[in-house]
JSON list of C-alpha atoms and ligand atoms in Angstrom, two decimals:
[
{"chain": "A", "resi": 695, "resn": "MET", "atom": "CA", "xyz": [-37.41, 21.11, 33.50]},
{"chain": "A", "resi": 696, "resn": "SER", "atom": "CA", "xyz": [-34.50, 22.29, 35.59]},
{"chain": "A", "resi": 697, "resn": "LEU", "atom": "CA", "xyz": [-34.38, 25.87, 36.88]},
{"chain": "A", "resi": 698, "resn": "ILE", "atom": "CA", "xyz": [-31.53, 26.51, 34.50]},
{"chain": "A", "resi": 699, "resn": "GLY", "atom": "CA", "xyz": [-33.65, 25.17, 31.70]},
{"chain": "A", "resi": 700, "resn": "VAL", "atom": "CA", "xyz": [-36.51, 27.50, 32.60]},
{"chain": "A", "resi": 701, "resn": "ALA", "atom": "CA", "xyz": [-34.05, 30.49, 32.50]},
{"chain": "A", "resi": 702, "resn": "ARG", "atom": "CA", "xyz": [-32.66, 29.34, 29.18]},
{"chain": "A", "resi": 703, "resn": "THR", "atom": "CA", "xyz": [-36.16, 29.22, 27.72]},
{"chain": "A", "resi": 704, "resn": "ALA", "atom": "CA", "xyz": [-36.99, 32.66, 29.10]},
{"chain": "A", "resi": 705, "resn": "ARG", "atom": "CA", "xyz": [-33.79, 34.05, 27.57]},
{"chain": "A", "resi": 706, "resn": "GLU", "atom": "CA", "xyz": [-34.96, 33.00, 24.11]},
{"chain": "A", "resi": 707, "resn": "ASN", "atom": "CA", "xyz": [-37.85, 35.49, 24.45]},
{"chain": "A", "resi": 708, "resn": "ALA", "atom": "CA", "xyz": [-35.66, 38.42, 25.46]},
{"chain": "A", "resi": 709, "resn": "HIS", "atom": "CA", "xyz": [-36.24, 41.70, 23.63]},
{"chain": "A", "resi": 710, "resn": "ALA", "atom": "CA", "xyz": [-32.70, 42.91, 23.23]},
{"chain": "A", "resi": 711, "resn": "PRO", "atom": "CA", "xyz": [-32.37, 44.60, 19.84]},
{"chain": "A", "resi": 712, "resn": "TYR", "atom": "CA", "xyz": [-30.13, 47.43, 21.18]},
{"chain": "A", "resi": 713, "resn": "SER", "atom": "CA", "xyz": [-27.52, 45.51, 23.11]},
{"chain": "A", "resi": 714, "resn": "GLY", "atom": "CA", "xyz": [-27.85, 42.17, 21.33]},
{"chain": "A", "resi": 715, "resn": "PHE", "atom": "CA", "xyz": [-27.35, 40.59, 24.72]},
{"chain": "A", "resi": 716, "resn": "LYS", "atom": "CA", "xyz": [-30.15, 38.27, 25.76]},
{"chain": "A", "resi": 717, "resn": "VAL", "atom": "CA", "xyz": [-30.56, 37.31, 29.41]},
{"chain": "A", "resi": 718, "resn": "GLY", "atom": "CA", "xyz": [-32.91, 34.88, 31.11]},
{"chain": "A", "resi": 719, "resn": "ALA", "atom": "CA", "xyz": [-33.67, 34.50, 34.83]},
{"chain": "A", "resi": 720, "resn": "ALA", "atom": "CA", "xyz": [-35.62, 31.94, 36.83]},
{"chain": "A", "resi": 721, "resn": "ILE", "atom": "CA", "xyz": [-36.71, 31.89, 40.45]},
{"chain": "A", "resi": 722, "resn": "ARG", "atom": "CA", "xyz": [-37.84, 29.04, 42.67]},
{"chain": "A", "resi": 723, "resn": "SER", "atom": "CA", "xyz": [-39.79, 30.62, 45.53]},
{"chain": "A", "resi": 724, "resn": "SER", "atom": "CA", "xyz": [-39.86, 29.28, 49.06]},
{"chain": "A", "resi": 725, "resn": "ASP", "atom": "CA", "xyz": [-43.35, 27.92, 48.45]},
{"chain": "A", "resi": 726, "resn": "GLY", "atom": "CA", "xyz": [-42.26, 26.03, 45.35]},
{"chain": "A", "resi": 727, "resn": "GLY", "atom": "CA", "xyz": [-43.37, 28.41, 42.61]},
{"chain": "A", "resi": 728, "resn": "ILE", "atom": "CA", "xyz": [-41.28, 28.75, 39.49]},
{"chain": "A", "resi": 729, "resn": "TYR", "atom": "CA", "xyz": [-41.06, 32.21, 37.82]},
{"chain": "A", "resi": 730, "resn": "SER", "atom": "CA", "xyz": [-39.07, 33.45, 34.83]},
{"chain": "A", "resi": 731, "resn": "GLY", "atom": "CA", "xyz": [-38.11, 36.68, 33.21]},
{"chain": "A", "resi": 732, "resn": "CYS", "atom": "CA", "xyz": [-36.12, 38.04, 30.35]},
{"chain": "A", "resi": 733, "resn": "ASN", "atom": "CA", "xyz": [-34.55, 41.44, 29.58]},
{"chain": "A", "resi": 734, "resn": "VAL", "atom": "CA", "xyz": [-36.90, 43.81, 27.81]},
{"chain": "A", "resi": 735, "resn": "GLU", "atom": "CA", "xyz": [-35.05, 46.67, 26.22]},
{"chain": "A", "resi": 736, "resn": "ASN", "atom": "CA", "xyz": [-36.55, 49.99, 24.99]},
{"chain": "A", "resi": 737, "resn": "VAL", "atom": "CA", "xyz": [-35.57, 52.48, 22.32]},
{"chain": "A", "resi": 738, "resn": "ALA", "atom": "CA", "xyz": [-35.35, 54.98, 25.20]},
{"chain": "A", "resi": 739, "resn": "TYR", "atom": "CA", "xyz": [-32.46, 52.93, 26.61]},
{"chain": "A", "resi": 740, "resn": "PRO", "atom": "CA", "xyz": [-32.77, 53.57, 30.34]},
{"chain": "A", "resi": 741, "resn": "GLU", "atom": "CA", "xyz": [-36.32, 52.29, 30.29]},
{"chain": "A", "resi": 742, "resn": "GLY", "atom": "CA", "xyz": [-35.20, 48.75, 29.61]},
{"chain": "A", "resi": 743, "resn": "THR", "atom": "CA", "xyz": [-35.60, 46.12, 32.30]},
{"chain": "A", "resi": 744, "resn": "CYS", "atom": "CA", "xyz": [-33.39, 43.23, 33.36]},
{"chain": "A", "resi": 745, "resn": "ALA", "atom": "CA", "xyz": [-34.27, 39.60, 33.28]},
{"chain": "A", "resi": 746, "resn": "GLU", "atom": "CA", "xyz": [-34.09, 39.31, 37.07]},
{"chain": "A", "resi": 747, "resn": "ALA", "atom": "CA", "xyz": [-36.49, 42.22, 37.51]},
{"chain": "A", "resi": 748, "resn": "GLY", "atom": "CA", "xyz": [-39.03, 40.42, 35.28]},
{"chain": "A", "resi": 749, "resn": "ALA", "atom": "CA", "xyz": [-38.79, 37.21, 37.24]},
{"chain": "A", "resi": 750, "resn": "ILE", "atom": "CA", "xyz": [-39.15, 39.03, 40.55]},
{"chain": "A", "resi": 751, "resn": "ALA", "atom": "CA", "xyz": [-42.17, 40.91, 39.29]},
{"chain": "A", "resi": 752, "resn": "ALA", "atom": "CA", "xyz": [-43.80, 37.63, 38.19]},
{"chain": "A", "resi": 753, "resn": "MET", "atom": "CA", "xyz": [-43.16, 36.09, 41.63]},
{"chain": "A", "resi": 754, "resn": "VAL", "atom": "CA", "xyz": [-44.55, 39.03, 43.54]},
{"chain": "A", "resi": 755, "resn": "CYS", "atom": "CA", "xyz": [-47.54, 39.29, 41.25]},
{"chain": "A", "resi": 756, "resn": "ASP", "atom": "CA", "xyz": [-48.33, 35.64, 42.08]},
{"chain": "A", "resi": 757, "resn": "GLY", "atom": "CA", "xyz": [-48.22, 36.39, 45.81]},
{"chain": "A", "resi": 758, "resn": "SER", "atom": "CA", "xyz": [-44.85, 34.92, 46.67]},
{"chain": "A", "resi": 759, "resn": "ARG", "atom": "CA", "xyz": [-42.36, 36.97, 48.65]},
{"chain": "A", "resi": 760, "resn": "LYS", "atom": "CA", "xyz": [-39.29, 34.73, 49.23]},
{"chain": "A", "resi": 761, "resn": "ILE", "atom": "CA", "xyz": [-36.68, 33.65, 46.74]},
{"chain": "A", "resi": 762, "resn": "ALA", "atom": "CA", "xyz": [-35.27, 30.16, 47.54]},
{"chain": "A", "resi": 763, "resn": "GLU", "atom": "CA", "xyz": [-32.98, 30.11, 44.50]},
{"chain": "A", "resi": 764, "resn": "ILE", "atom": "CA", "xyz": [-32.35, 32.28, 41.46]},
{"chain": "A", "resi": 765, "resn": "VAL", "atom": "CA", "xyz": [-30.67, 31.46, 38.17]},
{"chain": "A", "resi": 766, "resn": "VAL", "atom": "CA", "xyz": [-29.33, 33.91, 35.59]},
{"chain": "A", "resi": 767, "resn": "VAL", "atom": "CA", "xyz": [-28.45, 32.67, 32.10]},
{"chain": "A", "resi": 768, "resn": "ALA", "atom": "CA", "xyz": [-26.66, 34.56, 29.31]},
{"chain": "A", "resi": 769, "resn": "ASP", "atom": "CA", "xyz": [-24.28, 33.91, 26.50]},
{"chain": "A", "resi": 770, "resn": "GLY", "atom": "CA", "xyz": [-20.97, 35.25, 27.84]},
{"chain": "A", "resi": 771, "resn": "PRO", "atom": "CA", "xyz": [-17.41, 33.91, 27.86]},
{"chain": "A", "resi": 772, "resn": "SER", "atom": "CA", "xyz": [-18.04, 33.18, 31.54]},
{"chain": "A", "resi": 773, "resn": "PRO", "atom": "CA", "xyz": [-21.26, 32.98, 33.61]},
{"chain": "A", "resi": 774, "resn": "VAL", "atom": "CA", "xyz": [-22.81, 36.47, 33.86]},
{"chain": "A", "resi": 775, "resn": "PRO", "atom": "CA", "xyz": [-23.58, 37.88, 37.28]},
{"chain": "A", "resi": 776, "resn": "PRO", "atom": "CA", "xyz": [-26.58, 40.10, 38.14]},
{"chain": "A", "resi": 777, "resn": "CYS", "atom": "CA", "xyz": [-25.98, 43.82, 37.74]},
{"chain": "A", "resi": 778, "resn": "GLY", "atom": "CA", "xyz": [-25.71, 45.95, 40.83]},
{"chain": "A", "resi": 779, "resn": "GLY", "atom": "CA", "xyz": [-29.31, 47.14, 40.68]},
{"chain": "A", "resi": 780, "resn": "CYS", "atom": "CA", "xyz": [-30.59, 43.53, 40.35]},
{"chain": "A", "resi": 781, "resn": "ARG", "atom": "CA", "xyz": [-28.52, 42.47, 43.35]},
{"chain": "A", "resi": 782, "resn": "GLN", "atom": "CA", "xyz": [-30.44, 44.98, 45.44]},
{"chain": "A", "resi": 783, "resn": "LYS", "atom": "CA", "xyz": [-33.76, 43.91, 43.91]},
{"chain": "A", "resi": 784, "resn": "ILE", "atom": "CA", "xyz": [-32.99, 40.24, 44.75]},
{"chain": "A", "resi": 785, "resn": "ALA", "atom": "CA", "xyz": [-32.02, 41.30, 48.30]},
{"chain": "A", "resi": 786, "resn": "GLU", "atom": "CA", "xyz": [-35.55, 42.62, 48.91]},
{"chain": "A", "resi": 787, "resn": "PHE", "atom": "CA", "xyz": [-36.80, 38.99, 48.73]},
{"chain": "A", "resi": 788, "resn": "ALA", "atom": "CA", "xyz": [-33.78, 36.93, 49.69]},
{"chain": "A", "resi": 789, "resn": "GLY", "atom": "CA", "xyz": [-31.12, 36.52, 52.37]},
{"chain": "A", "resi": 790, "resn": "PRO", "atom": "CA", "xyz": [-27.35, 36.39, 52.35]},
{"chain": "A", "resi": 791, "resn": "GLU", "atom": "CA", "xyz": [-27.40, 32.58, 52.06]},
{"chain": "A", "resi": 792, "resn": "THR", "atom": "CA", "xyz": [-29.75, 32.49, 49.14]},
{"chain": "A", "resi": 793, "resn": "PRO", "atom": "CA", "xyz": [-28.12, 30.57, 46.20]},
{"chain": "A", "resi": 794, "resn": "VAL", "atom": "CA", "xyz": [-27.53, 32.56, 43.03]},
{"chain": "A", "resi": 795, "resn": "ILE", "atom": "CA", "xyz": [-26.66, 30.31, 40.09]},
{"chain": "A", "resi": 796, "resn": "LEU", "atom": "CA", "xyz": [-25.01, 31.83, 37.03]},
{"chain": "A", "resi": 797, "resn": "ALA", "atom": "CA", "xyz": [-24.95, 29.81, 33.83]},
{"chain": "A", "resi": 798, "resn": "SER", "atom": "CA", "xyz": [-23.57, 30.48, 30.38]},
{"chain": "A", "resi": 799, "resn": "LEU", "atom": "CA", "xyz": [-25.06, 28.95, 27.26]},
{"chain": "A", "resi": 800, "resn": "ASP", "atom": "CA", "xyz": [-22.04, 26.70, 26.77]},
{"chain": "A", "resi": 801, "resn": "GLY", "atom": "CA", "xyz": [-22.76, 24.99, 30.13]},
{"chain": "A", "resi": 802, "resn": "ALA", "atom": "CA", "xyz": [-20.38, 26.75, 32.49]},
{"chain": "A", "resi": 803, "resn": "ILE", "atom": "CA", "xyz": [-22.00, 27.22, 35.91]},
{"chain": "A", "resi": 804, "resn": "THR", "atom": "CA", "xyz": [-21.00, 29.33, 38.89]},
{"chain": "A", "resi": 805, "resn": "ARG", "atom": "CA", "xyz": [-22.74, 28.83, 42.18]},
{"chain": "A", "resi": 806, "resn": "THR", "atom": "CA", "xyz": [-22.61, 31.79, 44.59]},
{"chain": "A", "resi": 807, "resn": "THR", "atom": "CA", "xyz": [-24.82, 33.47, 47.14]},
{"chain": "A", "resi": 808, "resn": "LEU", "atom": "CA", "xyz": [-26.47, 36.83, 47.42]},
{"chain": "A", "resi": 809, "resn": "GLY", "atom": "CA", "xyz": [-24.29, 37.63, 50.42]},
{"chain": "A", "resi": 810, "resn": "ALA", "atom": "CA", "xyz": [-21.15, 37.04, 48.36]},
{"chain": "A", "resi": 811, "resn": "LEU", "atom": "CA", "xyz": [-22.47, 39.23, 45.53]},
{"chain": "A", "resi": 812, "resn": "LEU", "atom": "CA", "xyz": [-23.80, 42.03, 47.77]},
{"chain": "A", "resi": 813, "resn": "PRO", "atom": "CA", "xyz": [-21.83, 42.31, 50.99]},
{"chain": "A", "resi": 814, "resn": "GLY", "atom": "CA", "xyz": [-22.78, 45.07, 53.39]},
{"chain": "A", "resi": 815, "resn": "SER", "atom": "CA", "xyz": [-26.14, 45.58, 51.69]},
{"chain": "A", "resi": 816, "resn": "PHE", "atom": "CA", "xyz": [-28.54, 48.31, 52.62]},
{"chain": "A", "resi": 817, "resn": "GLY", "atom": "CA", "xyz": [-31.58, 46.89, 54.41]},
{"chain": "A", "resi": 818, "resn": "SER", "atom": "CA", "xyz": [-34.64, 48.01, 56.43]},
{"chain": "A", "resi": 819, "resn": "ASP", "atom": "CA", "xyz": [-32.63, 47.72, 59.63]},
{"chain": "A", "resi": 820, "resn": "HIS", "atom": "CA", "xyz": [-30.61, 50.77, 58.54]},
{"chain": "A", "resi": 821, "resn": "MET", "atom": "CA", "xyz": [-33.86, 52.77, 58.53]},
{"chain": "A", "resi": 822, "resn": "GLU", "atom": "CA", "xyz": [-34.69, 52.24, 62.16]},
{"chain": "A", "resi": 823, "resn": "ARG", "atom": "CA", "xyz": [-34.41, 55.90, 62.94]},
{"chain": "A", "resi": 824, "resn": "ALA", "atom": "CA", "xyz": [-36.39, 57.04, 59.98]},
{"chain": "A", "resi": 825, "resn": "GLU", "atom": "CA", "xyz": [-39.08, 59.65, 60.78]},
{"chain": "A", "resi": 826, "resn": "THR", "atom": "CA", "xyz": [-42.41, 58.25, 59.87]},
{"chain": "B", "resi": 1047, "resn": "LIG", "atom": "N1", "xyz": [-29.00, 42.55, 31.84]},
{"chain": "B", "resi": 1047, "resn": "LIG", "atom": "C1", "xyz": [-29.88, 41.74, 32.55]},
{"chain": "B", "resi": 1047, "resn": "LIG", "atom": "O1", "xyz": [-30.99, 41.41, 32.04]},
{"chain": "B", "resi": 1047, "resn": "LIG", "atom": "N2", "xyz": [-29.49, 41.31, 33.74]},
{"chain": "B", "resi": 1047, "resn": "LIG", "atom": "C2", "xyz": [-28.28, 41.60, 34.33]},
{"chain": "B", "resi": 1047, "resn": "LIG", "atom": "O2", "xyz": [-28.09, 41.36, 35.49]},
{"chain": "B", "resi": 1047, "resn": "LIG", "atom": "C3", "xyz": [-27.24, 42.23, 33.54]},
{"chain": "B", "resi": 1047, "resn": "LIG", "atom": "C4", "xyz": [-27.71, 42.99, 32.33]},
{"chain": "B", "resi": 1047, "resn": "LIG", "atom": "C5", "xyz": [-29.47, 43.05, 30.50]},
{"chain": "B", "resi": 1047, "resn": "LIG", "atom": "C6", "xyz": [-29.74, 44.52, 30.48]},
{"chain": "B", "resi": 1047, "resn": "LIG", "atom": "C7", "xyz": [-29.58, 44.81, 29.03]},
{"chain": "B", "resi": 1047, "resn": "LIG", "atom": "O3", "xyz": [-30.76, 44.54, 28.33]},
{"chain": "B", "resi": 1047, "resn": "LIG", "atom": "C8", "xyz": [-28.50, 43.87, 28.57]},
{"chain": "B", "resi": 1047, "resn": "LIG", "atom": "O4", "xyz": [-28.42, 42.83, 29.59]},
{"chain": "B", "resi": 1047, "resn": "LIG", "atom": "C9", "xyz": [-27.15, 44.51, 28.36]},
{"chain": "B", "resi": 1047, "resn": "LIG", "atom": "O5", "xyz": [-26.74, 45.19, 29.55]}
]
């Protein structure tokens, strides 16, 4: 199955009774692993988690630390990009050139990169003078 197909399948399992907006994500890691996630909402609204966060957690839990490619699938009028928080979460395990593929259910696809989505991102190099 394609990585987009994996994200579409994950999306079907989303728990989104409050927004009604189901999202699926899939990651191919640098060592070839495939990981998926869906959004999991909560009646205490801020406690919900995004699809990308679920896929990242699955990757990390399996021992992988590098995203080679990530796909986000949702049913929007145009391909849905990761929210701001998810861009930072992706940046923890990806570089500016890492492909981010956005797909809508009707087949529209946008190919971009993390660097295009999160220019000037905060990274560990900014903490060089931190007092430890
Ligand atoms: N959502 C994601 O899962 N990923 C994103 O990058 C955008 C937003 C979810 C969160 C919430 O469950 C629903 O979409 C509406 O915001």
